[in-house]
mmCIF file of C-alpha atoms in Angstrom:
data_model
loop_
_atom_site.group_PDB
_atom_site.id
_atom_site.type_symbol
_atom_site.label_atom_id
_atom_site.label_comp_id
_atom_site.label_asym_id
_atom_site.label_seq_id
_atom_site.Cartn_x
_atom_site.Cartn_y
_atom_site.Cartn_z
ATOM 1 C CA UNK A 1 0.065 -0.020 -0.150
ATOM 2 C CA UNK A 2 1.117 3.376 -0.588
ATOM 3 C CA UNK A 3 -0.640 5.008 2.272
ATOM 4 C CA UNK A 4 1.498 4.883 5.582
ATOM 5 C CA UNK A 5 1.445 5.184 9.406
ATOM 6 C CA UNK A 6 3.125 8.295 10.857
ATOM 7 C CA UNK A 7 1.961 7.480 14.454
ATOM 8 C CA UNK A 8 0.071 4.275 15.851
ATOM 9 C CA UNK A 9 -1.615 4.480 19.231
ATOM 10 C CA UNK A 10 -0.977 1.485 21.459
ATOM 11 C CA UNK A 11 -4.231 -0.493 21.781
ATOM 12 C CA UNK A 12 -3.357 -1.660 25.168
ATOM 13 C CA UNK A 13 -3.770 2.105 26.323
ATOM 14 C CA UNK A 14 -7.439 2.297 25.232
ATOM 15 C CA UNK A 15 -9.492 2.335 28.186
ATOM 16 C CA UNK A 16 -12.618 -0.098 28.844
ATOM 17 C CA UNK A 17 -14.650 -1.455 31.323
ATOM 18 C CA UNK A 18 -13.152 -4.341 33.099
ATOM 19 C CA UNK A 19 -16.048 -5.827 35.196
ATOM 20 C CA UNK A 20 -19.248 -7.099 33.778
ATOM 21 C CA UNK A 21 -22.137 -8.922 35.003
ATOM 22 C CA UNK A 22 -24.079 -11.514 33.095
ATOM 23 C CA UNK A 23 -26.992 -13.713 33.591
ATOM 24 C CA UNK A 24 -29.933 -15.678 32.414
ATOM 25 C CA UNK A 25 -33.303 -14.634 33.583
ATOM 26 C CA UNK A 26 -36.282 -17.283 34.526
ATOM 27 C CA UNK A 27 -38.352 -15.749 31.695
ATOM 28 C CA UNK A 28 -35.574 -16.484 29.075
ATOM 29 C CA UNK A 29 -35.611 -20.019 30.333
ATOM 30 C CA UNK A 30 -39.252 -20.217 30.236
ATOM 31 C CA UNK A 31 -39.390 -19.074 26.857
ATOM 32 C CA UNK A 32 -36.848 -21.645 25.694
ATOM 33 C CA UNK A 33 -38.552 -24.409 27.338
ATOM 34 C CA UNK A 34 -41.593 -23.596 25.226
ATOM 35 C CA UNK A 35 -39.935 -24.901 22.252
ATOM 36 C CA UNK A 36 -40.184 -28.440 23.888
ATOM 37 C CA UNK A 37 -43.970 -28.075 24.857
ATOM 38 C CA UNK A 38 -45.142 -25.965 21.931
ATOM 39 C CA UNK A 39 -46.986 -29.013 20.160
ATOM 40 C CA UNK A 40 -48.729 -29.736 23.317
ATOM 41 C CA UNK A 41 -50.246 -26.249 23.923
ATOM 42 C CA UNK A 42 -53.899 -25.510 23.844
ATOM 43 C CA UNK A 43 -55.966 -22.223 24.061
ATOM 44 C CA UNK A 44 -58.481 -21.638 26.833
ATOM 45 C CA UNK A 45 -60.884 -18.595 27.615
ATOM 46 C CA UNK A 46 -60.420 -17.327 31.126
ATOM 47 C CA UNK A 47 -62.695 -15.357 33.144
ATOM 48 C CA UNK A 48 -60.206 -12.533 33.630
ATOM 49 C CA UNK A 49 -57.086 -10.900 32.209
ATOM 50 C CA UNK A 50 -53.760 -11.966 33.274
ATOM 51 C CA UNK A 51 -50.181 -11.317 31.958
ATOM 52 C CA UNK A 52 -49.583 -13.112 28.678
ATOM 53 C CA UNK A 53 -53.371 -13.270 27.803
ATOM 54 C CA UNK A 54 -54.555 -11.848 24.476
ATOM 55 C CA UNK A 55 -57.383 -9.615 24.823
ATOM 56 C CA UNK A 56 -59.731 -8.590 22.079
ATOM 57 C CA UNK A 57 -60.866 -5.013 22.982
ATOM 58 C CA UNK A 58 -62.830 -1.880 21.642
ATOM 59 C CA UNK A 59 -61.337 1.363 22.453
ATOM 60 C CA UNK A 60 -62.819 4.964 22.431
ATOM 61 C CA UNK A 61 -60.828 7.749 23.210
ATOM 62 C CA UNK A 62 -59.346 11.235 21.857
ATOM 63 C CA UNK A 63 -55.957 9.452 20.960
ATOM 64 C CA UNK A 64 -56.015 8.165 17.386
ATOM 65 C CA UNK A 65 -54.198 4.721 18.578
ATOM 66 C CA UNK A 66 -56.728 4.123 21.479
ATOM 67 C CA UNK A 67 -59.967 4.909 19.360
ATOM 68 C CA UNK A 68 -60.612 1.465 17.526
ATOM 69 C CA UNK A 69 -63.499 -0.609 17.289
ATOM 70 C CA UNK A 70 -61.229 -4.042 17.380
ATOM 71 C CA UNK A 71 -57.762 -4.389 18.687
ATOM 72 C CA UNK A 72 -55.864 -7.492 19.710
ATOM 73 C CA UNK A 73 -53.579 -6.761 22.439
ATOM 74 C CA UNK A 74 -51.015 -9.114 24.337
ATOM 75 C CA UNK A 75 -51.273 -7.990 28.142
ATOM 76 C CA UNK A 76 -47.765 -7.503 29.539
ATOM 77 C CA UNK A 77 -46.071 -7.735 25.871
ATOM 78 C CA UNK A 78 -45.371 -4.065 25.707
ATOM 79 C CA UNK A 79 -46.025 -4.098 22.063
ATOM 80 C CA UNK A 80 -48.970 -2.053 22.211
ATOM 81 C CA UNK A 81 -48.652 0.141 25.285
ATOM 82 C CA UNK A 82 -47.232 -0.814 28.591
ATOM 83 C CA UNK A 83 -49.048 1.888 30.525
ATOM 84 C CA UNK A 84 -52.362 0.796 29.158
ATOM 85 C CA UNK A 85 -51.478 -3.023 29.259
ATOM 86 C CA UNK A 86 -50.732 -2.929 33.053
ATOM 87 C CA UNK A 87 -54.260 -1.651 33.607
ATOM 88 C CA UNK A 88 -55.916 -4.555 31.545
ATOM 89 C CA UNK A 89 -55.057 -7.049 34.542
ATOM 90 C CA UNK A 90 -58.135 -8.267 36.127
ATOM 91 C CA UNK A 91 -60.849 -7.246 34.009
ATOM 92 C CA UNK A 92 -63.511 -9.635 32.687
ATOM 93 C CA UNK A 93 -64.726 -10.438 29.092
ATOM 94 C CA UNK A 94 -67.797 -8.368 28.641
ATOM 95 C CA UNK A 95 -66.536 -5.764 30.950
ATOM 96 C CA UNK A 96 -66.321 -1.954 30.118
ATOM 97 C CA UNK A 97 -63.904 0.126 32.191
ATOM 98 C CA UNK A 98 -62.068 3.573 31.701
ATOM 99 C CA UNK A 99 -58.084 3.253 31.504
ATOM 100 C CA UNK A 100 -55.906 6.260 31.664
ATOM 101 C CA UNK A 101 -53.107 6.924 28.954
ATOM 102 C CA UNK A 102 -51.065 9.914 28.856
ATOM 103 C CA UNK A 103 -53.419 11.734 30.925
ATOM 104 C CA UNK A 104 -56.347 10.926 28.656
ATOM 105 C CA UNK A 105 -59.296 8.595 29.360
ATOM 106 C CA UNK A 106 -59.720 5.552 27.305
ATOM 107 C CA UNK A 107 -63.299 3.634 27.424
ATOM 108 C CA UNK A 108 -62.124 -0.019 27.128
ATOM 109 C CA UNK A 109 -64.371 -2.773 26.589
ATOM 110 C CA UNK A 110 -63.178 -6.427 26.595
ATOM 111 C CA UNK A 111 -64.671 -8.622 24.052
ATOM 112 C CA UNK A 112 -62.803 -11.463 24.486
ATOM 113 C CA UNK A 113 -59.759 -13.152 26.266
ATOM 114 C CA UNK A 114 -57.874 -16.050 25.384
ATOM 115 C CA UNK A 115 -54.928 -17.579 27.102
ATOM 116 C CA UNK A 116 -52.365 -20.154 25.829
ATOM 117 C CA UNK A 117 -51.441 -23.153 28.050
ATOM 118 C CA UNK A 118 -48.411 -25.015 27.687
ATOM 119 C CA UNK A 119 -48.048 -28.582 29.166
ATOM 120 C CA UNK A 120 -45.383 -29.211 32.047
ATOM 121 C CA UNK A 121 -42.187 -30.190 30.234
ATOM 122 C CA UNK A 122 -40.720 -33.748 30.529
ATOM 123 C CA UNK A 123 -37.469 -35.377 30.093
ATOM 124 C CA UNK A 124 -39.131 -37.055 26.835
ATOM 125 C CA UNK A 125 -39.904 -33.685 25.490
ATOM 126 C CA UNK A 126 -36.391 -32.537 26.072
ATOM 127 C CA UNK A 127 -34.824 -35.416 24.478
ATOM 128 C CA UNK A 128 -37.177 -35.576 21.424
ATOM 129 C CA UNK A 129 -36.344 -32.041 20.998
ATOM 130 C CA UNK A 130 -32.650 -32.188 21.274
ATOM 131 C CA UNK A 131 -32.367 -34.794 18.740
ATOM 132 C CA UNK A 132 -33.483 -32.256 15.956
ATOM 133 C CA UNK A 133 -30.984 -29.477 17.162
ATOM 134 C CA UNK A 134 -27.437 -29.287 16.480
ATOM 135 C CA UNK A 135 -25.208 -28.936 19.312
ATOM 136 C CA UNK A 136 -27.769 -30.562 21.648
ATOM 137 C CA UNK A 137 -26.949 -34.240 20.750
ATOM 138 C CA UNK A 138 -26.737 -36.573 23.663
ATOM 139 C CA UNK A 139 -29.138 -34.518 25.888
ATOM 140 C CA UNK A 140 -31.744 -36.825 27.252
ATOM 141 C CA UNK A 141 -33.197 -34.827 30.405
ATOM 142 C CA UNK A 142 -35.161 -31.504 31.119
ATOM 143 C CA UNK A 143 -32.254 -30.416 33.305
ATOM 144 C CA UNK A 144 -29.810 -31.412 30.652
ATOM 145 C CA UNK A 145 -31.385 -29.044 28.105
ATOM 146 C CA UNK A 146 -31.629 -26.274 30.633
ATOM 147 C CA UNK A 147 -28.079 -26.496 31.448
ATOM 148 C CA UNK A 148 -27.245 -26.329 27.799
ATOM 149 C CA UNK A 149 -29.675 -23.039 27.048
ATOM 150 C CA UNK A 150 -28.119 -21.356 29.971
ATOM 151 C CA UNK A 151 -24.423 -22.168 28.887
ATOM 152 C CA UNK A 152 -25.288 -21.122 25.524
ATOM 153 C CA UNK A 153 -26.673 -17.917 26.330
ATOM 154 C CA UNK A 154 -23.974 -16.723 28.951
ATOM 155 C CA UNK A 155 -21.348 -17.712 26.215
ATOM 156 C CA UNK A 156 -23.260 -15.286 23.645
ATOM 157 C CA UNK A 157 -23.355 -12.403 26.223
ATOM 158 C CA UNK A 158 -19.497 -12.970 26.872
ATOM 159 C CA UNK A 159 -18.925 -12.862 23.060
ATOM 160 C CA UNK A 160 -21.305 -9.897 22.534
ATOM 161 C CA UNK A 161 -19.465 -7.630 25.152
ATOM 162 C CA UNK A 162 -15.883 -8.622 24.098
ATOM 163 C CA UNK A 163 -16.625 -7.722 20.629
ATOM 164 C CA UNK A 164 -18.373 -4.729 21.405
ATOM 165 C CA UNK A 165 -15.103 -3.778 23.587
ATOM 166 C CA UNK A 166 -12.999 -4.680 20.438
ATOM 167 C CA UNK A 167 -14.845 -2.261 18.303
ATOM 168 C CA UNK A 168 -14.419 0.444 21.128
ATOM 169 C CA UNK A 169 -10.442 -0.198 21.111
ATOM 170 C CA UNK A 170 -10.474 -0.048 17.332
ATOM 171 C CA UNK A 171 -12.142 3.522 17.518
ATOM 172 C CA UNK A 172 -9.693 4.573 20.153
ATOM 173 C CA UNK A 173 -6.546 3.431 18.045
ATOM 174 C CA UNK A 174 -7.791 4.758 14.676
ATOM 175 C CA UNK A 175 -8.876 8.300 16.575
ATOM 176 C CA UNK A 176 -5.486 8.474 18.408
ATOM 177 C CA UNK A 177 -3.296 7.738 15.603
ATOM 178 C CA UNK A 178 -1.859 9.804 12.300
ATOM 179 C CA UNK A 179 -2.247 8.057 8.803
ATOM 180 C CA UNK A 180 -0.778 9.521 5.448
ATOM 181 C CA UNK A 181 -3.189 8.702 2.980
ATOM 182 C CA UNK A 182 -2.078 8.245 -0.610
ATOM 183 C CA UNK A 183 -4.579 10.431 -2.538
ATOM 184 C CA UNK A 184 -4.354 8.220 -5.687
ATOM 185 C CA UNK A 185 -4.994 5.165 -3.761
ATOM 186 C CA UNK A 186 -7.907 6.591 -1.895
ATOM 187 C CA UNK A 187 -9.233 7.969 -4.948
ATOM 188 C CA UNK A 188 -9.290 4.456 -6.379
ATOM 189 C CA UNK A 189 -11.057 2.865 -3.408
ATOM 190 C CA UNK A 190 -13.610 5.791 -3.806
ATOM 191 C CA UNK A 191 -14.362 5.323 -7.379
ATOM 192 C CA UNK A 192 -14.747 1.461 -6.862
ATOM 193 C CA UNK A 193 -17.066 1.820 -3.869
ATOM 194 C CA UNK A 194 -19.386 4.265 -5.784
ATOM 195 C CA UNK A 195 -19.243 1.839 -8.769
ATOM 196 C CA UNK A 196 -20.553 -1.026 -6.403
ATOM 197 C CA UNK A 197 -23.230 1.176 -5.172
ATOM 198 C CA UNK A 198 -24.176 2.206 -8.661
ATOM 199 C CA UNK A 199 -24.294 -1.564 -9.679
ATOM 200 C CA UNK A 200 -26.252 -2.713 -6.969
ATOM 201 C CA UNK A 201 -28.991 -0.117 -7.479
ATOM 202 C CA UNK A 202 -29.307 -0.877 -10.969
ATOM 203 C CA UNK A 203 -29.940 -4.642 -9.977
ATOM 204 C CA UNK A 204 -32.887 -2.987 -8.172
ATOM 205 C CA UNK A 205 -33.672 -1.120 -11.159
ATOM 206 C CA UNK A 206 -32.608 2.118 -9.855
ATOM 207 C CA UNK A 207 -30.354 5.052 -10.946
ATOM 208 C CA UNK A 208 -28.153 6.823 -8.459
ATOM 209 C CA UNK A 209 -28.324 9.955 -10.657
ATOM 210 C CA UNK A 210 -31.935 10.188 -10.257
ATOM 211 C CA UNK A 211 -32.848 9.079 -6.783
ATOM 212 C CA UNK A 212 -34.930 11.644 -5.099
ATOM 213 C CA UNK A 213 -33.731 13.137 -1.702
ATOM 214 C CA UNK A 214 -36.193 10.867 0.108
ATOM 215 C CA UNK A 215 -34.843 7.814 -1.642
ATOM 216 C CA UNK A 216 -31.157 8.690 -0.915
ATOM 217 C CA UNK A 217 -32.129 9.296 2.966
ATOM 218 C CA UNK A 218 -33.757 5.893 2.905
ATOM 219 C CA UNK A 219 -31.017 4.036 1.304
ATOM 220 C CA UNK A 220 -27.917 5.761 2.502
ATOM 221 C CA UNK A 221 -29.054 8.016 5.408
ATOM 222 C CA UNK A 222 -27.860 11.145 3.516
ATOM 223 C CA UNK A 223 -29.793 13.650 1.086
ATOM 224 C CA UNK A 224 -27.713 13.941 -1.932
ATOM 225 C CA UNK A 225 -24.787 12.135 -3.937
ATOM 226 C CA UNK A 226 -22.071 14.582 -2.708
ATOM 227 C CA UNK A 227 -23.046 13.665 1.102
ATOM 228 C CA UNK A 228 -22.946 10.095 -0.004
ATOM 229 C CA UNK A 229 -19.317 10.384 -1.323
ATOM 230 C CA UNK A 230 -18.021 12.149 1.623
ATOM 231 C CA UNK A 231 -19.288 9.148 3.811
ATOM 232 C CA UNK A 232 -17.811 6.708 1.335
ATOM 233 C CA UNK A 233 -14.389 8.738 1.546
ATOM 234 C CA UNK A 234 -14.389 8.712 5.302
ATOM 235 C CA UNK A 235 -15.111 4.941 5.359
ATOM 236 C CA UNK A 236 -12.450 4.176 3.028
ATOM 237 C CA UNK A 237 -9.839 6.191 4.840
ATOM 238 C CA UNK A 238 -11.030 4.133 7.877
ATOM 239 C CA UNK A 239 -10.705 0.803 6.136
ATOM 240 C CA UNK A 240 -7.181 1.827 4.930
ATOM 241 C CA UNK A 241 -5.964 2.852 8.352
ATOM 242 C CA UNK A 242 -7.508 -0.564 9.694
ATOM 243 C CA UNK A 243 -5.444 -2.615 7.205
ATOM 244 C CA UNK A 244 -2.454 -0.560 7.676
ATOM 245 C CA UNK A 245 -2.586 -1.323 11.411
ATOM 246 C CA UNK A 246 -3.029 -4.933 10.983
ATOM 247 C CA UNK A 247 -0.310 -5.248 8.618
ATOM 248 C CA UNK A 248 1.907 -3.461 10.886
ATOM 249 C CA UNK A 249 0.880 -5.807 13.864
ATOM 250 C CA UNK A 250 1.639 -8.879 12.110
ATOM 251 C CA UNK A 251 4.429 -7.264 10.249
ATOM 252 C CA UNK A 252 3.199 -8.157 6.866
ATOM 253 C CA UNK A 253 4.483 -6.711 3.320
ATOM 254 C CA UNK A 254 1.020 -7.071 1.664
ATOM 255 C CA UNK A 255 -2.515 -6.757 2.660
ATOM 256 C CA UNK A 256 -3.111 -10.021 0.522
ATOM 257 C CA UNK A 257 -1.497 -11.600 3.425
ATOM 258 C CA UNK A 258 -4.322 -10.614 5.964
ATOM 259 C CA UNK A 259 -6.848 -12.898 6.810
ATOM 260 C CA UNK A 260 -10.589 -12.977 8.316
ATOM 261 C CA UNK A 261 -9.163 -13.473 12.060
ATOM 262 C CA UNK A 262 -6.855 -10.503 11.998
ATOM 263 C CA UNK A 263 -8.333 -8.947 14.915
ATOM 264 C CA UNK A 264 -8.190 -11.809 17.105
ATOM 265 C CA UNK A 265 -5.274 -10.307 19.135
ATOM 266 C CA UNK A 266 -7.737 -7.544 20.275
ATOM 267 C CA UNK A 267 -10.213 -10.190 21.220
ATOM 268 C CA UNK A 268 -7.390 -11.967 23.164
ATOM 269 C CA UNK A 269 -6.199 -8.702 24.796
ATOM 270 C CA UNK A 270 -9.892 -8.048 26.151
ATOM 271 C CA UNK A 271 -10.407 -11.627 27.487
ATOM 272 C CA UNK A 272 -7.262 -11.430 29.392
ATOM 273 C CA UNK A 273 -8.097 -8.198 31.110
ATOM 274 C CA UNK A 274 -12.069 -8.555 31.588
ATOM 275 C CA UNK A 275 -13.996 -10.234 34.399
ATOM 276 C CA UNK A 276 -17.528 -11.642 34.058
ATOM 277 C CA UNK A 277 -19.813 -12.155 37.148
ATOM 278 C CA UNK A 278 -22.554 -14.503 36.747
ATOM 279 C CA UNK A 279 -25.813 -13.160 38.585
ATOM 280 C CA UNK A 280 -29.061 -14.981 39.192
ATOM 281 C CA UNK A 281 -32.501 -13.621 39.599
ATOM 282 C CA UNK A 282 -33.622 -13.404 43.342
#
């Protein structure tokens, strides 16, 4: 590469949080266990609404969202409105009551309530399910299944935290280093990137030159081509800087010698200096 490093910050000086708590909630475990029991589930009609029930409601109010003749709401799911859903609990089918949302009254009629009941999980259910899942081979008990999903979830949380820190270290190093970019090299990357974008748009039967500002905003988060070119230029500077750093770390003469695992040394650095505490729900 013609671009070069004038000064490279030491990645070991990048600050990051060393102590992290991880854990698996009871709700997560229950949700995973439902994979075992889903085939045996049944729907019943309860007398009153409880968390998790689906209610068919009629709503009247001055708020557009809460003025509907029919709406299906899962109580406690938070998908419709957490404040409103909390007030659904305990009400009966056929009942009309007044909820309060954003300081506004909402006349609510409960048309119907349905509840999904799952059977109690068994070792046999766990064994049957695990036979169909990669990585679960040999598990024959419910407890074995639970142990596996907890182990996998904690591992995923650790990995997510480590690689979020890796990204923060990369940002730190690149922001605190000094690179001398070759203009011709950078121009070539910019032109190649814009060509790729143009070709991708053609596959979607779109023309970059004729996109509206709204389409530009939707596709690229910018209002026009000039702004897009600035972003492309900045991203290519970042990409070249990352490549130079990796080549310097491994003492390589060509970027072709780099592989997919070039940043493992950063992950190893984080893992050596981080501590996880597993917490359990009370």
